[in-house]
mmCIF file of C-alpha atoms and ligand atoms in Angstrom:
data_model
loop_
_atom_site.group_PDB
_atom_site.id
_atom_site.type_symbol
_atom_site.label_atom_id
_atom_site.label_comp_id
_atom_site.label_asym_id
_atom_site.label_seq_id
_atom_site.Cartn_x
_atom_site.Cartn_y
_atom_site.Cartn_z
ATOM 1 C CA MET A 465 -28.161 -12.582 10.712
ATOM 2 C CA THR A 466 -27.220 -9.218 11.810
ATOM 3 C CA HIS A 467 -24.864 -6.651 11.072
ATOM 4 C CA GLU A 468 -23.153 -6.998 14.715
ATOM 5 C CA ARG A 469 -23.273 -10.436 14.862
ATOM 6 C CA TRP A 470 -21.640 -11.235 11.189
ATOM 7 C CA LEU A 471 -18.979 -8.733 12.978
ATOM 8 C CA GLU A 472 -18.800 -10.949 15.680
ATOM 9 C CA ALA A 473 -18.182 -14.389 14.127
ATOM 10 C CA HIS A 474 -15.817 -12.457 11.345
ATOM 11 C CA ALA A 475 -13.555 -9.633 13.695
ATOM 12 C CA TYR A 476 -10.756 -9.002 10.828
ATOM 13 C CA LEU A 477 -13.857 -7.121 9.035
ATOM 14 C CA ARG A 478 -14.238 -4.925 11.643
ATOM 15 C CA PRO A 479 -11.666 -2.426 10.321
ATOM 16 C CA VAL A 480 -13.316 -2.026 6.252
ATOM 17 C CA ALA A 481 -17.085 -2.265 8.233
ATOM 18 C CA ASP A 482 -16.191 0.672 10.063
ATOM 19 C CA LEU A 483 -14.609 2.442 7.178
ATOM 20 C CA SER A 484 -17.855 1.357 5.332
ATOM 21 C CA ALA A 485 -20.157 2.905 7.826
ATOM 22 C CA GLN A 486 -18.508 6.073 7.921
ATOM 23 C CA VAL A 487 -18.500 6.641 4.323
ATOM 24 C CA ASP A 488 -22.118 5.633 4.100
ATOM 25 C CA ARG A 489 -22.685 8.177 7.622
ATOM 26 C CA ALA A 490 -21.264 10.856 5.203
ATOM 27 C CA ALA A 491 -22.974 10.047 2.146
ATOM 28 C CA GLY A 492 -26.287 9.977 4.166
ATOM 29 C CA GLU A 493 -25.385 13.873 5.259
ATOM 30 C CA ILE A 494 -24.872 15.044 1.872
ATOM 31 C CA ASP A 495 -27.815 16.303 -0.203
ATOM 32 C CA VAL A 496 -29.141 14.021 -2.974
ATOM 33 C CA LEU A 497 -29.834 15.727 -6.223
ATOM 34 C CA ASP A 498 -32.341 14.852 -8.817
ATOM 35 C CA ALA A 499 -31.782 12.847 -11.384
ATOM 36 C CA ARG A 500 -33.681 12.389 -14.836
ATOM 37 C CA VAL A 501 -35.216 9.206 -15.336
ATOM 38 C CA PRO A 502 -35.019 8.840 -19.475
ATOM 39 C CA ASP A 503 -37.711 8.205 -21.284
ATOM 40 C CA TRP A 504 -37.335 4.204 -21.888
ATOM 41 C CA GLU A 505 -38.639 3.895 -25.610
ATOM 42 C CA ASP A 506 -35.673 6.046 -26.892
ATOM 43 C CA TYR A 507 -33.532 3.768 -25.102
ATOM 44 C CA ARG A 508 -35.228 0.343 -26.704
ATOM 45 C CA SER A 509 -33.318 -0.371 -28.827
ATOM 46 C CA ASP A 510 -29.717 0.433 -27.213
ATOM 47 C CA PHE A 511 -31.063 -2.145 -24.400
ATOM 48 C CA LEU A 512 -31.506 -4.745 -26.826
ATOM 49 C CA ALA A 513 -28.048 -4.355 -28.384
ATOM 50 C CA GLY A 514 -26.238 -4.816 -25.442
ATOM 51 C CA VAL A 515 -25.305 -1.188 -24.559
ATOM 52 C CA PRO A 516 -25.316 -0.400 -20.858
ATOM 53 C CA LEU A 517 -28.163 2.432 -20.221
ATOM 54 C CA LEU A 518 -25.352 4.665 -18.870
ATOM 55 C CA THR A 519 -23.599 4.594 -21.698
ATOM 56 C CA SER A 520 -26.389 4.545 -24.479
ATOM 57 C CA SER A 521 -26.432 8.065 -25.880
ATOM 58 C CA ASP A 522 -30.235 7.720 -26.603
ATOM 59 C CA ALA A 523 -31.157 7.315 -23.249
ATOM 60 C CA SER A 524 -28.467 10.331 -22.286
ATOM 61 C CA VAL A 525 -29.064 10.081 -18.659
ATOM 62 C CA ASP A 526 -26.807 12.951 -17.495
ATOM 63 C CA LEU A 527 -24.443 11.677 -14.566
ATOM 64 C CA GLU A 528 -23.176 15.870 -14.195
ATOM 65 C CA PRO A 529 -24.873 16.024 -10.651
ATOM 66 C CA GLY A 530 -23.921 12.461 -9.343
ATOM 67 C CA GLY A 531 -19.990 13.505 -10.021
ATOM 68 C CA ARG A 532 -21.287 16.787 -7.458
ATOM 69 C CA MET A 533 -22.400 14.819 -4.987
ATOM 70 C CA ALA A 534 -19.023 12.609 -5.321
ATOM 71 C CA ALA A 535 -17.401 15.935 -5.002
ATOM 72 C CA ALA A 536 -19.434 17.154 -1.872
ATOM 73 C CA LEU A 537 -18.653 13.303 -0.264
ATOM 74 C CA LEU A 538 -14.789 13.642 -0.704
ATOM 75 C CA SER A 539 -15.403 17.212 1.105
ATOM 76 C CA ARG A 540 -17.363 16.269 3.871
ATOM 77 C CA LEU A 541 -14.837 13.129 4.691
ATOM 78 C CA ALA A 542 -11.937 15.501 4.309
ATOM 79 C CA SER A 543 -13.037 17.399 6.904
ATOM 80 C CA GLY A 544 -14.153 14.477 9.638
ATOM 81 C CA ALA A 545 -11.700 12.177 11.403
ATOM 82 C CA LEU A 546 -10.198 9.150 9.560
ATOM 83 C CA PRO A 547 -7.850 6.417 9.668
ATOM 84 C CA ASP A 548 -4.599 8.001 8.987
ATOM 85 C CA THR A 549 -3.583 7.102 5.578
ATOM 86 C CA LEU A 550 -7.069 7.107 4.308
ATOM 87 C CA ALA A 551 -7.082 10.661 5.456
ATOM 88 C CA ALA A 552 -4.405 12.193 3.955
ATOM 89 C CA GLU A 553 -5.363 10.182 0.454
ATOM 90 C CA VAL A 554 -9.278 11.564 0.731
ATOM 91 C CA ARG A 555 -7.768 15.131 1.526
ATOM 92 C CA ALA A 556 -5.324 15.036 -1.605
ATOM 93 C CA LEU A 557 -7.996 14.084 -3.738
ATOM 94 C CA ASP A 558 -10.434 16.415 -2.269
ATOM 95 C CA ALA A 559 -7.669 19.169 -3.116
ATOM 96 C CA GLU A 560 -7.316 17.387 -6.379
ATOM 97 C CA VAL A 561 -10.928 17.959 -7.026
ATOM 98 C CA ARG A 562 -11.228 21.765 -6.281
ATOM 99 C CA ARG A 563 -8.853 22.840 -8.019
ATOM 100 C CA ASP A 564 -10.633 21.373 -11.029
ATOM 101 C CA PRO A 565 -13.544 23.732 -12.627
ATOM 102 C CA GLN A 566 -14.744 20.805 -14.242
ATOM 103 C CA ALA A 567 -14.422 18.384 -11.569
ATOM 104 C CA SER A 568 -17.818 16.950 -11.431
ATOM 105 C CA ARG A 569 -17.878 15.923 -14.865
ATOM 106 C CA ARG A 570 -14.478 14.344 -15.015
ATOM 107 C CA ILE A 571 -15.688 12.299 -11.520
ATOM 108 C CA ALA A 572 -18.923 10.865 -13.572
ATOM 109 C CA ASP A 573 -16.140 10.122 -16.984
ATOM 110 C CA PHE A 574 -14.020 8.381 -14.388
ATOM 111 C CA LEU A 575 -16.694 6.538 -13.124
ATOM 112 C CA LEU A 576 -17.706 5.122 -16.538
ATOM 113 C CA ARG A 577 -14.048 3.989 -17.519
ATOM 114 C CA ASP A 578 -12.723 6.907 -19.271
ATOM 115 C CA ASP A 579 -9.029 6.023 -18.903
ATOM 116 C CA THR A 580 -7.430 9.489 -19.872
ATOM 117 C CA ILE A 581 -8.765 10.985 -16.524
ATOM 118 C CA THR A 582 -5.698 9.591 -13.931
ATOM 119 C CA PRO A 583 -6.545 10.918 -10.890
ATOM 120 C CA LEU A 584 -4.099 10.491 -7.808
ATOM 121 C CA PHE A 585 -5.726 7.592 -5.783
ATOM 122 C CA PRO A 586 -7.987 5.832 -8.222
ATOM 123 C CA GLY A 587 -8.818 3.308 -6.591
ATOM 124 C CA LEU A 588 -10.405 5.011 -3.597
ATOM 125 C CA LEU A 589 -11.980 7.811 -6.408
ATOM 126 C CA ARG A 590 -13.516 4.779 -7.626
ATOM 127 C CA TYR A 591 -14.813 3.781 -4.209
ATOM 128 C CA LEU A 592 -16.118 6.843 -3.053
ATOM 129 C CA GLY A 593 -17.398 8.250 -6.361
ATOM 130 C CA TRP A 594 -19.761 4.908 -7.011
ATOM 131 C CA THR A 595 -20.896 5.360 -2.650
ATOM 132 C CA ALA A 596 -22.220 9.391 -3.944
ATOM 133 C CA MET A 597 -23.222 8.284 -7.341
ATOM 134 C CA ALA A 598 -25.508 4.773 -6.509
ATOM 135 C CA ARG A 599 -27.726 7.112 -4.007
ATOM 136 C CA PHE A 600 -27.674 9.452 -6.599
ATOM 137 C CA LEU A 601 -28.906 6.846 -9.488
ATOM 138 C CA ARG A 602 -31.766 4.984 -6.969
ATOM 139 C CA PRO A 603 -34.599 6.577 -9.120
ATOM 140 C CA VAL A 604 -32.858 5.961 -12.629
ATOM 141 C CA ARG A 605 -32.503 2.436 -11.191
ATOM 142 C CA ASN A 606 -35.536 2.078 -9.811
ATOM 143 C CA GLY A 607 -37.003 2.949 -13.081
ATOM 144 C CA PHE A 608 -35.103 0.475 -15.128
ATOM 145 C CA ASP A 609 -35.862 -2.567 -12.306
ATOM 146 C CA GLY A 610 -39.229 -1.494 -13.438
ATOM 147 C CA TRP A 611 -39.087 -1.013 -16.995
ATOM 148 C CA ARG A 612 -36.246 -4.034 -18.008
ATOM 149 C CA VAL A 613 -37.311 -7.050 -19.330
ATOM 150 C CA GLU A 614 -34.796 -9.062 -17.849
ATOM 151 C CA ASP A 615 -34.938 -12.006 -20.379
ATOM 152 C CA LYS A 616 -33.589 -9.694 -23.105
ATOM 153 C CA TRP A 617 -30.240 -9.133 -21.342
ATOM 154 C CA LEU A 618 -28.888 -11.863 -19.279
ATOM 155 C CA ARG A 619 -25.467 -10.542 -20.193
ATOM 156 C CA ARG A 620 -22.652 -11.051 -17.774
ATOM 157 C CA TYR A 621 -21.782 -7.018 -17.549
ATOM 158 C CA CYS A 622 -24.506 -5.287 -16.009
ATOM 159 C CA PRO A 623 -27.050 -3.152 -17.686
ATOM 160 C CA THR A 624 -26.620 -0.152 -15.768
ATOM 161 C CA CYS A 625 -23.491 0.748 -15.821
ATOM 162 C CA GLY A 626 -21.755 -1.740 -17.904
ATOM 163 C CA SER A 627 -19.244 -3.366 -15.110
ATOM 164 C CA LEU A 628 -18.660 -6.450 -14.379
ATOM 165 C CA PRO A 629 -20.334 -8.387 -11.813
ATOM 166 C CA ALA A 630 -18.740 -8.416 -7.602
ATOM 167 C CA MET A 631 -20.950 -11.150 -6.099
ATOM 168 C CA ALA A 632 -24.256 -13.471 -7.380
ATOM 169 C CA GLN A 633 -27.133 -14.171 -5.642
ATOM 170 C CA LEU A 634 -28.776 -17.420 -5.481
ATOM 171 C CA ILE A 635 -33.424 -17.181 -5.374
ATOM 172 C CA GLY A 636 -35.777 -19.539 -4.740
ATOM 173 C CA THR A 637 -35.931 -23.492 -4.747
ATOM 174 C CA ASP A 638 -34.868 -26.087 -6.564
ATOM 175 C CA SER A 639 -36.388 -25.756 -10.489
ATOM 176 C CA GLY A 640 -37.502 -22.410 -10.088
ATOM 177 C CA ARG A 641 -34.159 -20.935 -8.524
ATOM 178 C CA LYS A 642 -32.967 -17.668 -10.794
ATOM 179 C CA ARG A 643 -29.458 -16.333 -10.543
ATOM 180 C CA LEU A 644 -28.970 -12.559 -10.449
ATOM 181 C CA LEU A 645 -25.586 -10.808 -10.735
ATOM 182 C CA CYS A 646 -24.890 -7.971 -8.237
ATOM 183 C CA CYS A 647 -23.336 -4.488 -9.632
ATOM 184 C CA GLY A 648 -21.517 -3.625 -6.755
ATOM 185 C CA CYS A 649 -20.606 0.143 -8.600
ATOM 186 C CA CYS A 650 -24.059 1.220 -9.024
ATOM 187 C CA GLY A 651 -25.797 -1.365 -6.890
ATOM 188 C CA THR A 652 -27.982 -2.975 -9.753
ATOM 189 C CA ARG A 653 -28.700 -6.954 -10.075
ATOM 190 C CA TRP A 654 -29.582 -8.239 -12.779
ATOM 191 C CA GLN A 655 -30.956 -12.053 -13.929
ATOM 192 C CA PHE A 656 -28.217 -14.263 -15.779
ATOM 193 C CA LYS A 657 -27.828 -17.966 -16.083
ATOM 194 C CA ARG A 658 -28.188 -20.534 -13.669
ATOM 195 C CA THR A 659 -24.648 -21.912 -14.412
ATOM 196 C CA GLY A 660 -22.031 -20.661 -16.758
ATOM 197 C CA CYS A 661 -19.219 -18.525 -16.003
ATOM 198 C CA PRO A 662 -19.801 -14.636 -16.842
ATOM 199 C CA PHE A 663 -15.482 -13.972 -17.263
ATOM 200 C CA CYS A 664 -14.987 -16.560 -19.979
ATOM 201 C CA GLU A 665 -14.868 -15.431 -23.608
ATOM 202 C CA ASN A 666 -16.753 -19.278 -23.943
ATOM 203 C CA ASP A 667 -19.702 -18.480 -21.558
ATOM 204 C CA ALA A 668 -20.304 -22.373 -21.959
ATOM 205 C CA GLN A 669 -18.260 -23.231 -18.743
ATOM 206 C CA ARG A 670 -19.781 -24.363 -16.097
ATOM 207 C CA LEU A 671 -19.289 -23.130 -12.916
ATOM 208 C CA THR A 672 -17.697 -25.634 -9.533
ATOM 209 C CA SER A 673 -19.275 -24.663 -6.077
ATOM 210 C CA VAL A 674 -17.175 -24.519 -3.462
ATOM 211 C CA THR A 675 -18.606 -23.999 0.398
ATOM 212 C CA VAL A 676 -16.396 -22.507 2.579
ATOM 213 C CA GLY A 677 -17.691 -22.934 5.956
ATOM 214 C CA GLU A 678 -20.487 -20.122 6.065
ATOM 215 C CA THR A 679 -24.381 -21.590 5.610
ATOM 216 C CA VAL A 680 -25.450 -18.449 2.980
ATOM 217 C CA LEU A 681 -22.045 -18.035 1.023
ATOM 218 C CA ARG A 682 -20.348 -19.782 -1.235
ATOM 219 C CA ILE A 683 -17.413 -19.514 -4.094
ATOM 220 C CA ASP A 684 -18.861 -20.287 -7.485
ATOM 221 C CA HIS A 685 -15.642 -20.774 -9.902
ATOM 222 C CA CYS A 686 -14.739 -21.699 -13.260
ATOM 223 C CA GLU A 687 -12.470 -24.427 -14.285
ATOM 224 C CA SER A 688 -11.197 -23.190 -17.302
ATOM 225 C CA CYS A 689 -10.371 -19.241 -16.415
ATOM 226 C CA GLY A 690 -9.921 -19.710 -13.084
ATOM 227 C CA GLY A 691 -12.084 -17.062 -11.663
ATOM 228 C CA TYR A 692 -14.315 -17.177 -9.105
ATOM 229 C CA LEU A 693 -17.753 -15.545 -7.901
ATOM 230 C CA LYS A 694 -18.646 -15.141 -4.162
ATOM 231 C CA THR A 695 -22.316 -16.396 -4.100
ATOM 232 C CA TYR A 696 -25.157 -15.186 -1.625
ATOM 233 C CA ASP A 697 -27.362 -18.026 -1.941
ATOM 234 C CA GLY A 698 -30.455 -16.401 0.140
ATOM 235 C CA GLN A 699 -32.802 -13.637 0.400
ATOM 236 C CA GLY A 700 -33.279 -10.650 3.168
ATOM 237 C CA ASN A 701 -29.317 -10.210 4.118
ATOM 238 C CA GLU A 702 -28.849 -8.388 0.804
ATOM 239 C CA THR A 703 -27.547 -5.129 2.125
ATOM 240 C CA LEU A 704 -24.796 -6.840 4.872
ATOM 241 C CA LEU A 705 -24.214 -10.381 2.711
ATOM 242 C CA LEU A 706 -24.222 -9.118 -0.640
ATOM 243 C CA SER A 707 -21.943 -6.014 0.060
ATOM 244 C CA ASP A 708 -18.911 -7.185 -0.992
ATOM 245 C CA TRP A 709 -16.754 -6.120 1.938
ATOM 246 C CA SER A 710 -18.653 -8.825 4.772
ATOM 247 C CA SER A 711 -17.149 -11.501 2.853
ATOM 248 C CA LEU A 712 -13.901 -10.427 1.859
ATOM 249 C CA HIS A 713 -12.949 -13.362 3.631
ATOM 250 C CA LEU A 714 -14.144 -15.359 1.158
ATOM 251 C CA ASP A 715 -11.280 -13.837 -1.419
ATOM 252 C CA LEU A 716 -9.067 -15.005 0.465
ATOM 253 C CA ILE A 717 -9.884 -18.360 0.610
ATOM 254 C CA ALA A 718 -9.939 -18.428 -2.943
ATOM 255 C CA HIS A 719 -6.542 -16.305 -3.496
ATOM 256 C CA ASP A 720 -5.234 -19.065 -1.330
ATOM 257 C CA ARG A 721 -6.805 -21.765 -3.434
ATOM 258 C CA GLY A 722 -5.142 -20.612 -7.130
ATOM 259 C CA LEU A 723 -8.839 -18.519 -7.783
ATOM 260 C CA LYS A 724 -8.635 -15.607 -9.858
ATOM 261 C CA ARG A 725 -11.035 -12.263 -8.783
ATOM 262 C CA LEU A 726 -12.227 -11.238 -12.116
ATOM 263 C CA ALA A 727 -15.093 -9.805 -10.408
ATOM 264 C CA ALA A 728 -14.862 -6.298 -10.213
ATOM 265 C CA SER A 729 -14.619 -5.197 -6.469
ATOM 266 C CA LEU A 730 -14.969 -1.619 -4.729
ATOM 267 C CA TYR A 731 -12.652 -2.601 -1.885
ATOM 268 C CA ASP A 732 -9.383 -3.262 -3.130
ATOM 269 C CA PHE A 733 -8.625 -0.176 -4.423
ATOM 270 C CA GLU A 734 -7.750 -1.079 -7.681
ATOM 271 C CA PRO A 735 -9.466 -0.226 -11.573
ATOM 272 C CA ALA A 736 -12.535 -2.265 -12.006
ATOM 273 C CA GLN A 737 -11.968 -4.487 -15.070
ATOM 274 C CA PRO A 738 -13.065 -2.691 -17.821
ATOM 275 C CA VAL A 739 -15.942 -4.629 -20.301
ATOM 276 C CA HIS A 740 -17.887 -1.402 -22.203
HETATM 277 ZN ZN1 ZN B 1435 -23.851 -1.034 -12.368
HETATM 278 ZN ZN1 ZN B 1436 -14.868 -19.434 -16.897
#
């Protein structure tokens, strides 16, 4: 499944696809600053206690350069051509960031859910900020993926940034199947129980699956809390099918069925659910 064929079949996704492509292009044009990969042994006890990497004072990953990258992305987008409403919001955010000498630090804190920080357009800043920050964090995420023992986490929130999952992915066949939860913010994928709701406090609840006309995407929902998770059943098209925007039509279907989006999303421009 190519990007273009997906858009031919789902033409209503084209505006968000275009926006996402434009933001990714701008993000590809800013300088990537070096992220310091932590000493994993310093972080081990926090990891075992369920503290996400970026909030661990023992790991002390400095996110300020990622905040600088986010400010650079805003500035690049503000000087380019964007759809009307968005252009005004991006320019207002860019002006706000330029006035603040501590902006890069504050953007980083904001992305980690410091709710004392109230920017003009929080949802938009969260989307653009994480787009830049995820690029900054790539070496840290790769190192973490290599070090992390998956069955020592198995939690409902992201081991890197602490967000709830945006989506899930099923990998493998039959008895060897495993389920990954996918973070829409930092891009980490981590292992979780095959069945079981990641949103309930009582996560012994099982999920029910609904197929929705797609062969590789489905909606898994929990009858207890009404939360649902879009799930990619396959491998090889992660960039497209785990991007969240490419399946916004599933969110509409789920909404029509009375289900609740408890998964974190960067595309509804609402604040993510705080977990940690
Ligand atoms: Zn994350
Ligand atoms: Zn539930």
